[in-house]
Coordinates of C-alpha atoms in Angstrom, one line a residue:
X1 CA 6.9 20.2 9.7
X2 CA 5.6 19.1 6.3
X3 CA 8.2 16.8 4.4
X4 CA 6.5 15.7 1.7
X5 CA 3.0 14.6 0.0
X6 CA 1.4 11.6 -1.1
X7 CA -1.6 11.0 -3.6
X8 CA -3.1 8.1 -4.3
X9 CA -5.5 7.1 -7.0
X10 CA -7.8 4.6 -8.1
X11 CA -8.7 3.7 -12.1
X12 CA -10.6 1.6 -13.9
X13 CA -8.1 0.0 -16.5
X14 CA -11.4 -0.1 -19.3
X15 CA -14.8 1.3 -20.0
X16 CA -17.1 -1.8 -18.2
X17 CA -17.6 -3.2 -14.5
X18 CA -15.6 -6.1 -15.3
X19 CA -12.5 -3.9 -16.2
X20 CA -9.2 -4.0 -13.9
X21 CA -8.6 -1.6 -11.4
X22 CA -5.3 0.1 -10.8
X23 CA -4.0 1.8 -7.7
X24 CA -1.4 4.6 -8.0
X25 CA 0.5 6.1 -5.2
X26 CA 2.6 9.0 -5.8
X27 CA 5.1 10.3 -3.0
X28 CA 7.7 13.2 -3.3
X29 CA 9.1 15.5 -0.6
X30 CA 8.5 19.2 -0.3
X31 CA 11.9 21.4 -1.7
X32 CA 13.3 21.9 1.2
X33 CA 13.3 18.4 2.3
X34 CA 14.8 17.5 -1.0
X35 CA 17.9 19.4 0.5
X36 CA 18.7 16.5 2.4
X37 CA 16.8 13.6 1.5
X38 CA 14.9 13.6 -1.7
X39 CA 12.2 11.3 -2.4
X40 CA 10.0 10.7 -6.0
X41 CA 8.0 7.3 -5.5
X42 CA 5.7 5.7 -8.2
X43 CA 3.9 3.0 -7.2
X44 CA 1.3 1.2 -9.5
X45 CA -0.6 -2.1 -8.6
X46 CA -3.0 -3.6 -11.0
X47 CA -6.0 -6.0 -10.0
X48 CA -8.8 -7.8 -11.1
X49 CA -12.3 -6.4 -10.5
X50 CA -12.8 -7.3 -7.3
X51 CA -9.7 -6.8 -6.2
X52 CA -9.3 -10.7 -5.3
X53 CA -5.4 -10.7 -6.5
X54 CA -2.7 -8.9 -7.8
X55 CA -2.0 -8.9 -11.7
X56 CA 0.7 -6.6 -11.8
X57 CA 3.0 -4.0 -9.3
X58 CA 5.8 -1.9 -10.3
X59 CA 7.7 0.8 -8.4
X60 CA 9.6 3.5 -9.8
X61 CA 12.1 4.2 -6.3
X62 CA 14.2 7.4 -6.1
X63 CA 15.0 7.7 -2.1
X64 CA 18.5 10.0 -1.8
X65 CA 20.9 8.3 -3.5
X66 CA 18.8 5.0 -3.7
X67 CA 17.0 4.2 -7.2
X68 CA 15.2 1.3 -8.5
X69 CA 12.8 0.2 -11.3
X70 CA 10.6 -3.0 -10.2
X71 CA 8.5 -4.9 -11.6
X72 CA 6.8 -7.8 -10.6
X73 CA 4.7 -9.9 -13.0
X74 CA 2.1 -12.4 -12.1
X75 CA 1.6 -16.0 -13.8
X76 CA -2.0 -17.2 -12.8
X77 CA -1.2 -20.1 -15.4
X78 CA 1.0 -21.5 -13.2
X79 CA 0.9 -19.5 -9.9
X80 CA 4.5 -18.1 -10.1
X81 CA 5.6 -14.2 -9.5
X82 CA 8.2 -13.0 -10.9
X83 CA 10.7 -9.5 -10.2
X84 CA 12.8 -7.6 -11.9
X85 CA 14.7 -4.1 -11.2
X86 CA 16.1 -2.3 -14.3
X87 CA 14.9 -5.1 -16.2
X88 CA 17.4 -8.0 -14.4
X89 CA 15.0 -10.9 -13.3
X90 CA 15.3 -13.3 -10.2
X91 CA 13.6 -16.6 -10.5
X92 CA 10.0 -16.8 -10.6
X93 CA 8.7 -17.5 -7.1
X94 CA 5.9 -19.9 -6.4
X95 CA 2.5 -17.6 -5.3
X96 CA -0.7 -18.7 -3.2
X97 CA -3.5 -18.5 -4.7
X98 CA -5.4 -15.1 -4.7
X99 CA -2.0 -13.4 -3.7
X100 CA -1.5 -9.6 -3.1
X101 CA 1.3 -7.2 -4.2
X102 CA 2.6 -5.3 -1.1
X103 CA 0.3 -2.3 -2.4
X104 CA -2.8 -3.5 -3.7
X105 CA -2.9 -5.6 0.1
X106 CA -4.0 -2.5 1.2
X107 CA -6.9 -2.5 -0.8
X108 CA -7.7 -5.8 -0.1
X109 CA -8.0 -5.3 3.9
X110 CA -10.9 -2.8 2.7
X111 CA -12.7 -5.1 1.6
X112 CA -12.9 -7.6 4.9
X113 CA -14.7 -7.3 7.7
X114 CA -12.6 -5.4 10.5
X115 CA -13.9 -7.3 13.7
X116 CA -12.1 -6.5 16.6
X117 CA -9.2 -8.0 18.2
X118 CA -9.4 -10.3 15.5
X119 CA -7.0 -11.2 12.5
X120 CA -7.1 -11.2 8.8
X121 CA -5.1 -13.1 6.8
X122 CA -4.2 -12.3 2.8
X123 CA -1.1 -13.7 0.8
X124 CA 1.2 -11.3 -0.2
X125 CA 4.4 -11.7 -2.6
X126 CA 7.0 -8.9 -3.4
X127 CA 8.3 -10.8 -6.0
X128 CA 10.7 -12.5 -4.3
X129 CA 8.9 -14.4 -1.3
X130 CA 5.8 -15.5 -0.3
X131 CA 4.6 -14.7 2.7
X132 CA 0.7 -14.5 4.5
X133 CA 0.6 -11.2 5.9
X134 CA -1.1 -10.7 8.9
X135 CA -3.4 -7.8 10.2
X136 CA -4.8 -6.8 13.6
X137 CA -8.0 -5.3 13.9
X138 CA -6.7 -3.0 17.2
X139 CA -9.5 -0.6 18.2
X140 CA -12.0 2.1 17.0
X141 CA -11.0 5.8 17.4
X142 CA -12.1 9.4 16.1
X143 CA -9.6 10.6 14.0
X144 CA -9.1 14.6 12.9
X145 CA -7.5 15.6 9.6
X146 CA -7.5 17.9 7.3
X147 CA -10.1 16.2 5.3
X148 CA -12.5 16.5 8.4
X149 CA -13.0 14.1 11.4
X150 CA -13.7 10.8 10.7
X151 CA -14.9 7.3 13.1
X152 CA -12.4 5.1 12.4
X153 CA -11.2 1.4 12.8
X154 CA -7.0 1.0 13.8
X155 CA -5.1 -1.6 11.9
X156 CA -1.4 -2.8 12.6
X157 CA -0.3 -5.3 10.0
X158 CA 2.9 -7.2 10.5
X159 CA 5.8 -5.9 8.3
X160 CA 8.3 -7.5 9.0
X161 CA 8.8 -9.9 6.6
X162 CA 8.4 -7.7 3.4
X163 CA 9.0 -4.6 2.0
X164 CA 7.0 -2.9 -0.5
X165 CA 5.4 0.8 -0.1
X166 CA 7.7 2.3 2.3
X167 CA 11.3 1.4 3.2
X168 CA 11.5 -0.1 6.9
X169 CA 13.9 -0.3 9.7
X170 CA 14.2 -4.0 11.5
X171 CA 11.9 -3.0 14.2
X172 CA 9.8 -1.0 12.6
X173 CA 5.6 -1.1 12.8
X174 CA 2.8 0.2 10.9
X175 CA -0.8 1.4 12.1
X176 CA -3.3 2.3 9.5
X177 CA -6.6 4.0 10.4
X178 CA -9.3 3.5 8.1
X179 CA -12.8 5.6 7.9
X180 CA -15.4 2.7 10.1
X181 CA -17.9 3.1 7.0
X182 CA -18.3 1.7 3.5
X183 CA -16.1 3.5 1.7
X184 CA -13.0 2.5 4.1
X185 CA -11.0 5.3 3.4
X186 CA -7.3 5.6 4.5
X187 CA -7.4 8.1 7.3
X188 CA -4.2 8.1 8.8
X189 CA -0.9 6.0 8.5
X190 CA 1.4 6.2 11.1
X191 CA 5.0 3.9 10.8
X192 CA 8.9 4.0 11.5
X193 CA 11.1 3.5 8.7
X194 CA 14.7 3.3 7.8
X195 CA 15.2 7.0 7.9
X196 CA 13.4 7.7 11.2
X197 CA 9.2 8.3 11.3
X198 CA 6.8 9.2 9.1
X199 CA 2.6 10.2 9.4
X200 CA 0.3 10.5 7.0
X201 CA -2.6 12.3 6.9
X202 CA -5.7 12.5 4.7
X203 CA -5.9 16.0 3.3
X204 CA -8.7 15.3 0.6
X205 CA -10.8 12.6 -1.9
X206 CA -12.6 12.5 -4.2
X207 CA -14.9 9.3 -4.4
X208 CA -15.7 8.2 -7.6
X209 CA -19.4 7.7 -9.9
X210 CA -20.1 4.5 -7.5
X211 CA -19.9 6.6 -4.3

């Protein structure tokens, strides 16, 4: 059954190559899975260029009776991250350099080389720990979707030491299928979380002027 949709997209934050990117991911549940859990996500993560670290993430949270407005904002000055919900701050946390938000990460794994059996490694903070996050480049597979069929590369990065895009149960685990071409394309996501399982499929894209 169809519980819900998810968009996401990708704009330049300027009018030259050098401009910031941000990513957007919208998530809401179909009307009659508002009934009994309702859901209205906005996630935003902005990042330089070349998408080499996070300069800013927010998420506007409405999950059944659960809200939240975060904000995490980045200090290259002095490599501290900073978070905030309905505008109440914790301490700045200290940040590796070239760290990820616990969105634009995703975008980040796009841009290494999936080789497999292999691991990539990328420093993520959620604002209020630092931690490397850690992906496994599992296997390649064809994949079907609405958007068409698609050669893809399988991904399961370890979640279990931050939060971030989806809410998660203790045990839970993540696989991500991305297209096994240039573009990278998020296929398929396939997860448990705190309020049982979810999948996501691609149903459409649109790539942009660059192809």
């Amino acid at each position: 059954l169809k519980v819900g949709e998810a968009e996401m997209l990708v704009e330049a934050v300027g009018d030259d190559e050098s401009s910031d990117l941000k990513f957007i991911l919208l998530i809401r549940t179909t009307s009659w899975a508002d009934t009994f859990y309702r859901v209205r996500n906005r996630i935003e993560s902005t990042t330089d260029a070349t998408v080499t670290k996070s300069l800013h993430y927010s998420k506007n949270q409405l999950e059944g009776g659960r809200k939240r407005e975060i904000e995490v904002t980045f200090d290259w000055d002095k490599n501290e991250a900073q978070y905030s919900n309905y505008g109440e701050k914790l301490p700045p946390v200290a940040i590796d350099e070239l760290s990820h938000d616990p969105f634009s990460v995703l975008f980040a794994y796009r841009l290494k080389e999936f080789v497999l059996g292999e691991h990539i490694k990328i420093p993520v903070t959620d604002g209020k720990k630092t931690v490397v996050s850690d992906i496994r480049v599992m296997e390649r597979e064809k994949v079907k979707v609405k958007a068409g069929r698609f050669d893809c590369v399988r991904v399961r990065p370890d979640i279990k030491d931050l939060g971030g895009v989806f809410s998660k149960s203790k045990d839970s685990s993540m696989d991500l299928w991305f297209s096994d071409d240039n573009h990278k394309l998020i296929v398929k996501m396939s997860s448990s979380v705190s309020v049982g399982s979810f999948k996501v499929e691609l149903r459409d894209y649109v790539l942009g002027d660059s192809g």
